[in-house]
Structures are given as structure tokens and as C-alpha cells.
Amino acid sequence: MTAAAPSPEQDLPETFYLKDYTPFGFEVDSVELTFRLQPSATRVLSRIRFTPKPGAADPRFFLHGEKLTLISARIDGADVSPEITPEGLTCVTPDSSFLWEAEVEIDPAGNTALEGLYMSGGMYCTQCEAEGFRKITYYPDRPDVMSTFTVRIEGAENVLLSNGNPVSQGDGVAEWHDPWPKPAYLFALVAGDLVNHPDSFTTQSGKEVELNIWVRPGDEGKCSFGMQALKKSMAWDEEVYGLEYDLDIFNIVAVDDFNMGAMENKGLNIFNSSCVLASPETSTDANFERIEAIIAHEYFHNWTGNRITCRDWFQLCLKEGLTVFRDAQFTSDMRSASVKRISDVIDLRARQFPEDQGPLSHPVRPEQFQEINNFYTATIYEKGAEVIGMLKRLVGDAAYKQALELYFQRHDGQACTIEDWLKVFEDATGRDLSQFKLWYSQAGTPRLKVTDSFAEGTYKLTFEQTTAPTPGQDHKDPRVIPIAVGLLNDKGEEVQPTTMLEMTEGTQSFVFEGLGGKPVPSILREFSAPVILERDSSNAERAFLLAHDSDPFNRWEAGNALARESRISMITEGTSPDNAYLEALQKLVRDDDLDPAFRALILQPPSQSDIAQALFERGITPDPQKIHDAAETFALVLAQQLANSLPRLYAETTLEGGYAPDAISTGKRALNGRILALLTRLDGGDQASRQYYAADNMTQQFGALSCLMKAEKGGVQSAAFLSQWKEDRLVMDKWFALQVACAAPGQAAGVAADLTRHPLFTLKNPNRFRAVMGALSGNHAGFHHHSGAGYRLLADNLIALDAINPQTTARMCTAFQTWKRYDGARQDLIRQELQRIADQKGLSRDSNEMISRILNA
Ligand code: BES
Ligand code: ZN
């Protein structure tokens, strides 16, 4: 017996580079697929017509294919024997157009990775983005290969769905045809015993579109909110972007086991049930908001993603950044624009800033990856959307509109790049965007240092931008930064309305003339660029802006900065909570002229992780326990100061009448919830307990339960909640998460460990896994408890899940990305756990890439 010597690279995962892009050497003229569904032995028959491209740079006939059993392969009717590797097959092909036919067998029931064709709760469903289609059949599985698909499904299920329009529906078979050429990642198939919530929409040109939300029997009562959101999205895209839907039917399906939130497959969106099913009794206000946004997001992809798609996965932000930007515009129009902006910035700072300043930092358009699934990141999505916001601010609304019209006109039906996208803006505006492009190619969050001076009526603002090195990128060039600035006089009146400064140099000054006195500047209004603003400001000035700024974002930002500074001096100097800030808060809470949603945001304390990051940025090693204690002290002191007015404020902000998830009521409940949280610190939970038992909606039931749990007074109600909702998976996810989120620092890991042994816990459902492990990593002081128990438990569970579901495992590895913030002892504990994961035999490519990038920090 002879063994081949292993090649040294054999175990190293392959890295893909943007610079290596080469088009596929063949046109795919048409694709016909037949599915013979069987849980453990589904047959997939493909008939695909290929035409070689003359003069192709890469003439090899390579089809991706993973975990497929090839039954037969033919070219123009004659059997062929392709050469097969774990990644795909190659085969000798004719010089002109030919018909490729293959039959493969796959195992949907055994597919726990939830990529390709898999089963969830007895139904068949697919997830093909980014590279899941290759687990269904042999195919050039890359987004620049587009073709029309005809799909025949043979199965005993009563509902058989695929993309496009229905051609025929018979007993045990259905045929679908999608006339729009698409890449394979947009393919979808669903088969199950489902029921629908039907509706219809008439487009602006008068075409009638059939709409359906498909769910498992029993869930049909939870579809109407999602359906309304879909119709609002369709109307909005026509009105604002002039974009109409382009098929006769639009289907949405809810599935329980799903790695992500939802997927924009052409004409057949597939949703994590948590992102579409809603009812007042089982969903919180936050759930309703998310559902409305995500339905819009996936629908908007029909143009930004499907009609115009990405040339390769390096261009992912082309569709995701733009579609996040569009769904944010939609939410701003449907609800409150300032509340949406503030929430998005809170989210950006919580998720994208740490990513951009840590070991996982990468450009909005990355230039290399090992596993593309690891690049569906906050940077691609949220920073990608911020970059579009900046572009719009720089060129103005009218030019943005023209550029988008040109984009759809010029690129419809194509697979595009960021260069195509920027060219459209250059052509529409005559601007040179080469410097702006740095936002796509340079990683890292710029720091913007501001100084000012005033003399003889002239006010001068000087900005200096710097970006720290990021992995693989030491040198950074100055970027274009739109800085929205307004000036206030000492009475709080605006003497300079918002003006957009355009910074292009490393250091640059701007002057404002003819002022009667030194103004108070309001800088980076609306958060006009995703940068870290550094300015020596006083708490008095922050309080002044909190009281007077006409820009709602900066008004909130002033309060946020006050909260942060107060918290930091409590931690580092042992001071008591800042009085000026406490007073300002008390005034704002009672100010009925202010939007309740805004007041709720002002009352939302900075997260403990944000405080850790802020300390770290000042060269102070954060102590998670101290940060936790300061947060507790602050909340208690605030509650005590407001003690006399809390019961009245609670009563005044309690909504009368039935539940509705609209923005106004949502804002009022948010404020009411904040007040209840403060009240619970004083009344031992009496009011929260009353609210818990009286609640007729999940927002108030769960809000009350959270308050009680945090006060360690919720044992009875938590048990009651469990027995009331044990049959409802989505509500149970909330219960699981809450146990861990509310646990005291020393107990969080133990509580989470116990929950992983709960009969309702399973590693196979990503929502349940994320409920427990996501809550653990989100409990800052608990996860980072000095015992290391949090780190150990997460690592144990990542290792266990990796063998089942690599994609969800790899995403959860990001919990460790901030490890360099903490002290040496914690770093040692984390390093040990990262190393233990890295040493696992057979670790997935997904987790391997994440862990090694984090370890190499
Ligand atoms: N295209 C993605 C879904 C996706 C992501 C599939 C990664 C496969 C791998 C979809 O459009 C999306 O972006 N969904 C987001 C929600 C959205 C509101 C930002 C998600 O699933 O979290
Ligand atoms: Zn998307």
C-alpha cells in the first residue's frame, strides 16, 4: 500500500482574491430542474444548455458541487464521466453549444447546516446565498452567471413553490418558470403542508400581483401585519424610486430553522419565522418594527440585488449596503426619521465600530476571503449603507435621484461592481469620486479631531482626520468626509443653519464670518459620516446642546455624551452621578412637548459594552464588573431623584385602549417601559407585577417580566410565562434570552449552562442557540466575569454547534472580537478558549477563518 505524501498546502483553506476575477467561460442559456422530493434521498435532475464564449480567458468547464452523489451525467445525450473533487467537477466539452444533463442525490433531512435544500419542521426549503446552490446540483455557482430557470417539483406535499410564475399545478407536481435571468443564489424551492394568507396588489401600471404569506397551520393568524408591510413596501418603492414589481405573484414563506433573518429569492422570499410572524399577544413592539423593516428590505432587493446583482461576492455591499440604505429610508418615512437615525447609530456603534477597530476589520468592499458567509458583516451592511448616505449628502437629493435612475436604466439585468455604481454617480454629477472610493477600499473608523477659535466675528473650525492601521492595511489616506455643521448663539438660537462641509484633506479649517459672539457648534449633525468625533467639550456645553440643538440627532448625542462622561468619571474617579446630567434628564422626561420615543431614547443608558469601548479608547483597561456597578448605581440614583414623580409619570404614559404597533404608540410604550424600569428599583416590583398580570400584549407582558427579573423578583412570573408560552417557539426564544440577559454577573454563565440542558433547548435551531448564547455574550459583565466561566461555556457550545451548523457558529465567534480591550488575565482566559476551538479536529472552514483572524489580533 502506498500513501501519497500530503502536500503542505493541503490543510490550508483556500483564499479567494478580488484581483483574480475571471468570467466564466460559458453562457448558460437556460436551466431546467426537476426535484423528486424524498426526505433522505431527493433526486435533482438538471438540463442546462451551455454555449462556450469565444476567446474566453478561462475556458475550463468547471461546475461547483458539494456533498452531491452523482447518479448520471450526459452531454448531448451521451454518458460522460466527469472528474470529481470535493469542490466540483470538470469535464471535456464540445466546442459549440451543448446540453448538460445530470442527476444527483442529496439528503435534505440530514442537512443541519441549513444551506442548500434542507428540512425544517417537516417542510422542504432552500437557502442558496451565498454558495448553497452547489449543494443542490452541479452548477457554475457564482453571481455573474445568470439564466432563466424552469423548475418541476414532484412531492406529496400540498404546497410546492419555486421562483417566478406558476406554469402548472397538479396532483403531486408543480411547475414554475422564472422569466428573469438570475444567478443561482436567488433560486428557491419550498414544499410543505402549508396554509396561506392571501392578498393582492395593483402596481402603478395597473398589473395585478397575487401576494401570499405561507405558514404552517396554526400560524395563519400571525400574517396580516407582514402582509401590510409588504404592500406598503411595494407602494413606497414605486413612489420614491419608480420601481415596480415584475412577476404575477410574490410569495413569502416562514420557516423556523434559518441561519439569517430572511432571504430575497426571486418571487419567493424565505423568512426566519421570527422575522415575519407577528401578533400583539406574542410579539413585542421591537419585533413589529423589525418585521416591517425586513419585509421591506427583502422586497427592495428585487431591484437592488436581483434585477441588478453583484458580479462577485466582493461586491456584496453593492446590494446589501444599498438595500439597507433603502429600507432605512422606508422606515424613516413610515415612522420617525430622527428615531430611526438615532437607533441606527446606536446599532452602528454597538456592532460596526468594534468590528472596524478590532481583528475582524475589513473594507466595505473586501479584497480577500476564505469563507464568504463570514462577510455578511456589520461593515458590509451598516457601514455600506452609511457610505451611500454620505454619497447622497455630498451630491444632494436631486443628483442622487438622477444617479439611481441612471443605475437602473444602465445596469438592469447585469451583474455589477462598485466601479459601475460610482461611475453612475460620476456621470450623473460630473464629480470625480476617486477619493470617495477610499470609503470602499480602506478599513477602519476615522477619528475626527475638532478644535475651534473665535476672533472678531469669525469662527474657525479645524478638523484633523486619522485612521489607525487595520489588519493588512497600515497606511491610510485622507478621505472625503461630509460634516454637517450648525451654529447656535448663547441663547440657543441657530445663527448658522445646517451646512455641509466637505473635508478632503488630512487637516482642514472652515470659517464662518459675521458672528456676534463665539457660537456653540453642533457638529456632525444627523451623524453625517461614520467617524469618531473627538472634541474637548464641557458638560455645560453638552447640556446646552441637549436643551437647544435643533438637530434631533445631535440633541440626543449631547445627552449620550453626558451619560457616557458621567459614567466614566464614576468608574475612574469614584464620583457620584453627574448632577447637571441628572437634572437635564429629569426635565426631559417630563417635557410633554417632546416625542415620547425621543424621551425614551434619552433615557436609554449607553450600553456597558459601549462604556468598555470608550474606556479602552482612552487607554483605560475596562473592568466589566465596575462598569456594571456604575450602571446600577446610576439607575438607582436617577430613580431616587425622580421618586416623587415616577408613579404619576408611569400613569400618564400608560396607553389606554387596545394595542396597535404604530410608531406613536410604540414610542409611548417605550417611554412607559423606561419609567417602569426605574419605578421597579424603588417599589420592589409591585407595579411591574400588576402590569405583568394585566397585560394584553407581549410588549407590556415581557417588559414587566424583564423589570421583575432584573430586580430578582420575577421567579413566579417567569414560571407562569414558561407554562403559558411553552408551545410557542418564538416566545420561548424570548424567555430563554431573558433568563441570561437578566442574570447577575456571577450567575450568567451558570444560568446559560442550565438552559442548555433545558428540555426545550436544541443546538439545531439557530434562533434558540442565539437566544441563549447571544444573550450570554450580550450580558457584558456576565460574559466577561473574571472566573472565565462565560468564555468557557460559549467555547463549549461553539465547538458543539460547529459540527452541526458552521455558519451560525462562525457568526457567534464575533463575541470574542473585542478581547484585546480587556486585562491580561481575561485575555489569557479568552486566548485559551480560542486556541481550544482552533485545535478542534475537523473544525469548519467558517469557524476556522473567524477564530484564526480573531486570534491573530
Ligand atoms: N441576502 C440576505 C440574506 C443572507 C445573508 C443570505 C447571508 C445568506 C447569507 C438578506 O437580504 C439580508 O440581508 N437579510 C438580513 C436582514 C436585513 C434586514 C438586513 C438578515 O438576514 O439578517
Ligand atoms: Zn439583504
Coordinates of N, CA, C and O and ligand atoms in Angstrom, one line a residue, residues 129 260 262-264 294 297-298 301 304 316 319-321 323-324 327 376 381, ligand 2:
E129 N -28.0 31.6 -1.0 CA -27.0 32.6 -0.9 C -26.1 32.2 0.3 O -26.6 31.8 1.4
M260 N -30.3 33.1 8.9 CA -30.3 34.5 8.9 C -31.7 35.0 9.2 O -32.5 34.3 9.8
A262 N -33.8 36.7 6.8 CA -34.6 36.4 5.6 C -33.8 36.5 4.4 O -32.7 37.0 4.3
M263 N -34.4 36.0 3.3 CA -33.7 35.9 2.0 C -34.6 36.3 0.8 O -35.7 35.8 0.7
E264 N -34.0 37.0 -0.1 CA -34.7 37.7 -1.2 C -34.9 36.9 -2.4 O -35.0 37.5 -3.5
I294 N -37.7 44.3 7.7 CA -37.0 43.2 6.9 C -37.9 42.8 5.7 O -37.3 42.4 4.7
H297 N -36.9 45.3 3.3 CA -35.5 45.0 2.8 C -35.5 43.9 1.7 O -35.0 44.1 0.6
E298 N -36.1 42.8 2.0 CA -36.1 41.7 1.1 C -36.9 42.1 -0.2 O -36.5 41.7 -1.3
H301 N -34.8 44.3 -2.5 CA -33.8 43.6 -3.2 C -34.3 43.2 -4.6 O -33.4 42.9 -5.5
T304 N -32.6 46.1 -6.2 CA -31.2 46.3 -5.8 C -30.7 44.9 -5.3 O -30.7 44.7 -4.1
L316 N -20.5 42.5 -2.5 CA -21.7 42.3 -1.7 C -22.4 43.6 -1.2 O -23.6 43.7 -1.2
K319 N -25.3 45.3 -3.2 CA -26.7 45.1 -3.0 C -27.1 45.3 -1.5 O -28.2 45.8 -1.2
E320 N -26.2 44.9 -0.6 CA -26.7 44.9 0.8 C -26.6 46.3 1.4 O -27.5 46.8 2.1
G321 N -25.5 47.1 1.1 CA -25.4 48.4 1.6 C -26.5 49.3 1.1 O -27.2 50.0 1.8
T323 N -29.4 48.2 -0.2 CA -30.8 47.8 0.3 C -31.0 48.2 1.7 O -32.1 48.6 2.1
V324 N -30.0 48.1 2.6 CA -30.1 48.6 3.9 C -30.4 50.1 3.9 O -31.3 50.6 4.7
D327 N -34.0 50.4 2.9 CA -35.0 50.1 4.0 C -35.0 51.1 5.1 O -36.0 51.4 5.7
Y376 N -20.9 38.6 5.7 CA -22.2 39.3 5.9 C -22.1 40.0 7.2 O -22.7 39.6 8.2
Y381 N -22.9 45.7 5.6 CA -24.3 46.1 5.7 C -24.4 47.6 6.2 O -24.8 48.4 5.4
Ligands
ZN2 ZN -30.1 42.0 2.1

